[in-house]
XYZ file of C-alpha atoms in Angstrom:
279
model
C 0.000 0.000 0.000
C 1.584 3.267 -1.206
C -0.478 6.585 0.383
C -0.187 10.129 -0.865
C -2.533 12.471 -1.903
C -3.863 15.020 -4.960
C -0.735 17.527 -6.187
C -0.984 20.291 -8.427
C 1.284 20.014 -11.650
C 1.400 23.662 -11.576
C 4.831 23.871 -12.040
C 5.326 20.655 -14.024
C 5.024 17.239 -13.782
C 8.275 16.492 -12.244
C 8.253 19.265 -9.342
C 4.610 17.151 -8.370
C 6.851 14.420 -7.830
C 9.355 16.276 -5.675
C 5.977 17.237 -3.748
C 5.168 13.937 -2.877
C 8.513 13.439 -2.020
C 8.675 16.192 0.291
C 5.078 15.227 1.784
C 6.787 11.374 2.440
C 4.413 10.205 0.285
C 4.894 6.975 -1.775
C 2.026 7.925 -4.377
C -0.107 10.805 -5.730
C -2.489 11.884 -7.717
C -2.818 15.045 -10.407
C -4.901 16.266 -13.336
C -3.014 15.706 -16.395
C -4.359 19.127 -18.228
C -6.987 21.840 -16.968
C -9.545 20.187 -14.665
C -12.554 22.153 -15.973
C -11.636 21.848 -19.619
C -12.061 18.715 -22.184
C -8.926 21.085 -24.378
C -6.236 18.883 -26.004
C -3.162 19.622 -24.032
C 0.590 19.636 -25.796
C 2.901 18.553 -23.180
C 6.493 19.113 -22.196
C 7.521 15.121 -23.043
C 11.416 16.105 -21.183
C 9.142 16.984 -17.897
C 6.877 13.849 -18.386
C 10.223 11.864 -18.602
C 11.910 12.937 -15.793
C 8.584 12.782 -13.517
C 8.854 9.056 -14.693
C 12.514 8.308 -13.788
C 12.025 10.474 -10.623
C 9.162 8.372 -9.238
C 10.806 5.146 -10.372
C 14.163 6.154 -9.057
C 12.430 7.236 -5.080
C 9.543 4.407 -5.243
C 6.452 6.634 -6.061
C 3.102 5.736 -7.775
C 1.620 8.334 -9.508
C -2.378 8.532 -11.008
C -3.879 11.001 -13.439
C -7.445 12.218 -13.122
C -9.756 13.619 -16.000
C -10.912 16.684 -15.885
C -14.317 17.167 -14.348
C -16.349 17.809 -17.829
C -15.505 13.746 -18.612
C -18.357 11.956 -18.839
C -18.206 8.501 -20.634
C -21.954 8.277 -21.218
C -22.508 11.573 -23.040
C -24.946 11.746 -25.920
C -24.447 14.858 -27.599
C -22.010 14.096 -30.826
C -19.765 16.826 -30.313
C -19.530 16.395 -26.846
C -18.642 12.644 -27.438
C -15.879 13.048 -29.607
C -14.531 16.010 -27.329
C -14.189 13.395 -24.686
C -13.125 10.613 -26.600
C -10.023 12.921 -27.739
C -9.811 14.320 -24.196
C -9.626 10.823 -22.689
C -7.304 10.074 -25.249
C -4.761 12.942 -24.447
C -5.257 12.442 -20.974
C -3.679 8.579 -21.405
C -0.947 9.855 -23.214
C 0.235 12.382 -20.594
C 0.147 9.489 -17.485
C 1.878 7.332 -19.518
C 4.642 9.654 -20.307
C 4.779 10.252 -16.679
C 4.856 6.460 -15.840
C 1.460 6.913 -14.335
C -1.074 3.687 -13.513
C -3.152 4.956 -15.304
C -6.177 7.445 -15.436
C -8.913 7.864 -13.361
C -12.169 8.434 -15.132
C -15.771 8.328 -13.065
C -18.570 5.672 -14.192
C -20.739 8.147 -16.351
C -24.026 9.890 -15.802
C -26.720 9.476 -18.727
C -29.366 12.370 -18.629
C -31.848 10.443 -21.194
C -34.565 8.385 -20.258
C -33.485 4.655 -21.362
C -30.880 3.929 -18.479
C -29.520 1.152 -21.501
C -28.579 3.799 -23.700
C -26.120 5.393 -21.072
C -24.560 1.933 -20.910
C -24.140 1.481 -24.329
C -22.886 4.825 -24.596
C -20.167 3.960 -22.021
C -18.830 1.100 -23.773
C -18.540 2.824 -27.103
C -16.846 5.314 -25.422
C -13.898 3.026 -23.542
C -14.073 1.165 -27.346
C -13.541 4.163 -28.933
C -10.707 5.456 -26.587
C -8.504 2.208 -26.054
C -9.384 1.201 -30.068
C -5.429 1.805 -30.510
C -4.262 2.269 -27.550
C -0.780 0.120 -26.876
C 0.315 1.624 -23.848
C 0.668 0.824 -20.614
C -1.808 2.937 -18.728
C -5.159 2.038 -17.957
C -8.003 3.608 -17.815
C -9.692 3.364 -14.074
C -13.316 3.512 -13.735
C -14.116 4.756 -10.211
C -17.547 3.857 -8.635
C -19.789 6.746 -8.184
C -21.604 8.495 -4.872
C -25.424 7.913 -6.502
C -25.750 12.365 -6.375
C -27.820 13.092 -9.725
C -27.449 9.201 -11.098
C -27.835 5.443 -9.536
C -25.368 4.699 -12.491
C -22.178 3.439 -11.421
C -22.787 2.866 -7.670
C -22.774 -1.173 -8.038
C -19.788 -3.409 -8.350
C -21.572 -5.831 -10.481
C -21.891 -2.220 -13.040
C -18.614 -1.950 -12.631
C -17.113 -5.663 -13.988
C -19.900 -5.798 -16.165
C -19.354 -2.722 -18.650
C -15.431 -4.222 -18.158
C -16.202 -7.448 -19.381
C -18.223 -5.983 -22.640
C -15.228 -3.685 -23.437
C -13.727 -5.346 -25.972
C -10.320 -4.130 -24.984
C -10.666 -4.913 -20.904
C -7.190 -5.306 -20.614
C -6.812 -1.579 -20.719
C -9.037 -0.939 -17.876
C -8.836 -1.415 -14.252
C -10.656 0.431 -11.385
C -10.336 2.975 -8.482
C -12.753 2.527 -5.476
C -13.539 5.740 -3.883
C -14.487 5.202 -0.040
C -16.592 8.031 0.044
C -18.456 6.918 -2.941
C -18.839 3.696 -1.330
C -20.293 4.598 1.479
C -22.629 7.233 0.604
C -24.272 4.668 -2.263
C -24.721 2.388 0.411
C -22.414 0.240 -1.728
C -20.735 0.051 1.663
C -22.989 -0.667 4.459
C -22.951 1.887 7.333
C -23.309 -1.160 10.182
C -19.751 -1.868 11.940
C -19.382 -5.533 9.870
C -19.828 -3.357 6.444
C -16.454 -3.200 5.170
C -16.121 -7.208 5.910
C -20.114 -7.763 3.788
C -18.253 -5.161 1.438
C -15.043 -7.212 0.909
C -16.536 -10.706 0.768
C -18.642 -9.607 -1.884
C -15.889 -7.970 -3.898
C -14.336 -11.505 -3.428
C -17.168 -13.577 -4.862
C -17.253 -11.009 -7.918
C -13.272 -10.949 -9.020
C -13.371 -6.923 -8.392
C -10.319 -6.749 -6.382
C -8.417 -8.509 -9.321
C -8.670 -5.833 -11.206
C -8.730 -3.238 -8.564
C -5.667 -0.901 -9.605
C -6.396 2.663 -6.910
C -7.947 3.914 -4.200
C -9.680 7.328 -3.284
C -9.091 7.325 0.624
C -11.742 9.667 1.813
C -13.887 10.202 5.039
C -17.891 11.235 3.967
C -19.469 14.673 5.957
C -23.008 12.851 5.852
C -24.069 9.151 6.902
C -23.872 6.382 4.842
C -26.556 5.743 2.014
C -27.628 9.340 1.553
C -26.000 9.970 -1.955
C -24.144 12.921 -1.332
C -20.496 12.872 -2.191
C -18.851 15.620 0.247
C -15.179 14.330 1.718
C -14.035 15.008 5.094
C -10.636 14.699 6.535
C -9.790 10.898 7.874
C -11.590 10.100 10.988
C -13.203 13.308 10.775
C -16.355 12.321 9.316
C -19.298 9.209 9.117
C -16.575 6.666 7.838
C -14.813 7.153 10.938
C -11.032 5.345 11.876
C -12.344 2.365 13.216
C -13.679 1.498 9.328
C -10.683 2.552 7.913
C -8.340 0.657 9.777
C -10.861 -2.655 9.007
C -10.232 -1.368 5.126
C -6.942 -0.452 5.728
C -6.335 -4.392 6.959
C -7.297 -5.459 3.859
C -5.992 -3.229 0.981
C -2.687 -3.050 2.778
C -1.843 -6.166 1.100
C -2.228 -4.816 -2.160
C 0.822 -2.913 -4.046
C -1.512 0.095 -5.113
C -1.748 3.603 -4.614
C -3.923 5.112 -2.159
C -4.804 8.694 -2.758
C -6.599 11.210 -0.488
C -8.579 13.859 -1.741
C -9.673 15.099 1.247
C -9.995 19.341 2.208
C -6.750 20.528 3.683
C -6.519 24.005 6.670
C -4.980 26.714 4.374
C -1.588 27.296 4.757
C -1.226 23.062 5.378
C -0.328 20.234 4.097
C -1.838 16.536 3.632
C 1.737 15.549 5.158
C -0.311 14.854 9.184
C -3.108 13.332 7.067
C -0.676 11.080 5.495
C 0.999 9.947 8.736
C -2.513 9.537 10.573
C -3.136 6.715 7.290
C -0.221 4.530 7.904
C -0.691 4.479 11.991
C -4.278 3.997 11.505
C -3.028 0.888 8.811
C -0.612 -0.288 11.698
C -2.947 -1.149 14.691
């Protein structure tokens, strides 16, 4: 288990490596381009390189997330192909920077056949990973259930995976936050152990590639997606150190994305993680 947290690439894709660094974090996570834009980015490929060799050389994962405006189950042409470019460029840059790969969220379809936004999604990933040889993947995160039930299942999850007819290109990132406001995780104190037996049965650890370490400011099964700091919030430490237990054994990174005091740092946050991972 490898914990860090989100980094701003503001000055360059290497110096968020030396941030993580700094933090004593063994992973991260950054937008590859402007978060708010779906814009074709030209990147500095001598800065992507040596963010690559830095993180190899000191032991640091690294994952790329798409800009908010991605949304795999759009309908709207234009829109689609903007993504489908945009997802595109956004592989390119986390691959030059030896990145896992990208986070993207499930998808949100605003017609009214529910099928549609599934097809939608796997022409999409199709359409994205068509040529795609290299090694990133493309990480479908599980979604709060704010606005759309889409995406809040497992069995969603490994199902649009298995119809993608290039799976091998695509892993996933659990969210904890996500998890438990769906209900996906149960709110009772055995619902990370109901949670991981039934990720078990369905194979979705095997392809289970990052994780978005976050505490939720409401109770569980109220679909709102708001993150609080760890142990802060509804999740509380007690669950995290029962999910902690088990992802521990995995060699993944495990982001937070949780609100930091100005003027701070997520370096206390970071530390709290691994004691809370140790007892």
């Amino acid at each position: 288990m490898n914990i860090g947290c989100h980094i701003s690439i503001r000055n360059g894709f290497l110096e968020a490596a030396k941030t993580a660094l700094k933090l004593k974090a063994t992973a991260y996570q950054y937008f590859p381009k402007n978060p708010r834009s779906l814009s074709i980015k030209q990147w500095n490929a001598k800065d992507a390189e040596a963010c690559a060799h830095f993180c190899k050389e000191h032991g640091i994962y690294s994952i790329a997330h798409t800009p908010y405006p991605t949304n795999l189950a759009v309908d709207d042409p234009g829109l689609y192909q903007a993504t489908v470019q945009s997802l595109r460029n956004d592989l390119s840059i986390a691959d030059a920077c030896g990145s896992i790969g990208v986070v993207v969220h499930f998808g949100k379809y605003k017609g009214t056949d529910p099928l549609q936004g599934y097809k939608n999604i796997i022409q999409c990933l199709h359409d994205v990973l068509s040529d795609w040889g290299g090694r990133a993947k493309l990480l479908i995160e599980n979604q709060a259930g704010d606005g759309s039930s889409m995406g809040t299942t497992l069995e969603e999850l490994l199902q649009i995976r298995t119809l993608c007819s290039y799976k091998e290109h695509i892993g996933f990132c659990f969210d904890t936050c996500h998890a438990f406001a769906s209900g996906l995780w149960p709110a009772g104190a055995d619902g990370w152990s109901q949670l991981k037996d039934h990720s078990i049965r369905l194979g979705y650890f095997d392809h289970l590639l990052a994780v978005h370490l976050n505490d939720s400011m409401y109770e569980g099964g109220l679909f709102r997606d708001r993150h609080e700091m760890i142990g802060r919030g509804y999740i509380g430490e007690q669950r995290f150190r029962d999910f902690l237990k088990t992802i521990g054994a995995f060699d993944l990174p495990v982001v937070l994305e949780t609100p930091v005091l100005r003027g701070q740092t997520h370096a206390p946050e970071i530390q709290l993680v691994r004691h809370l991972a140790e007892t």
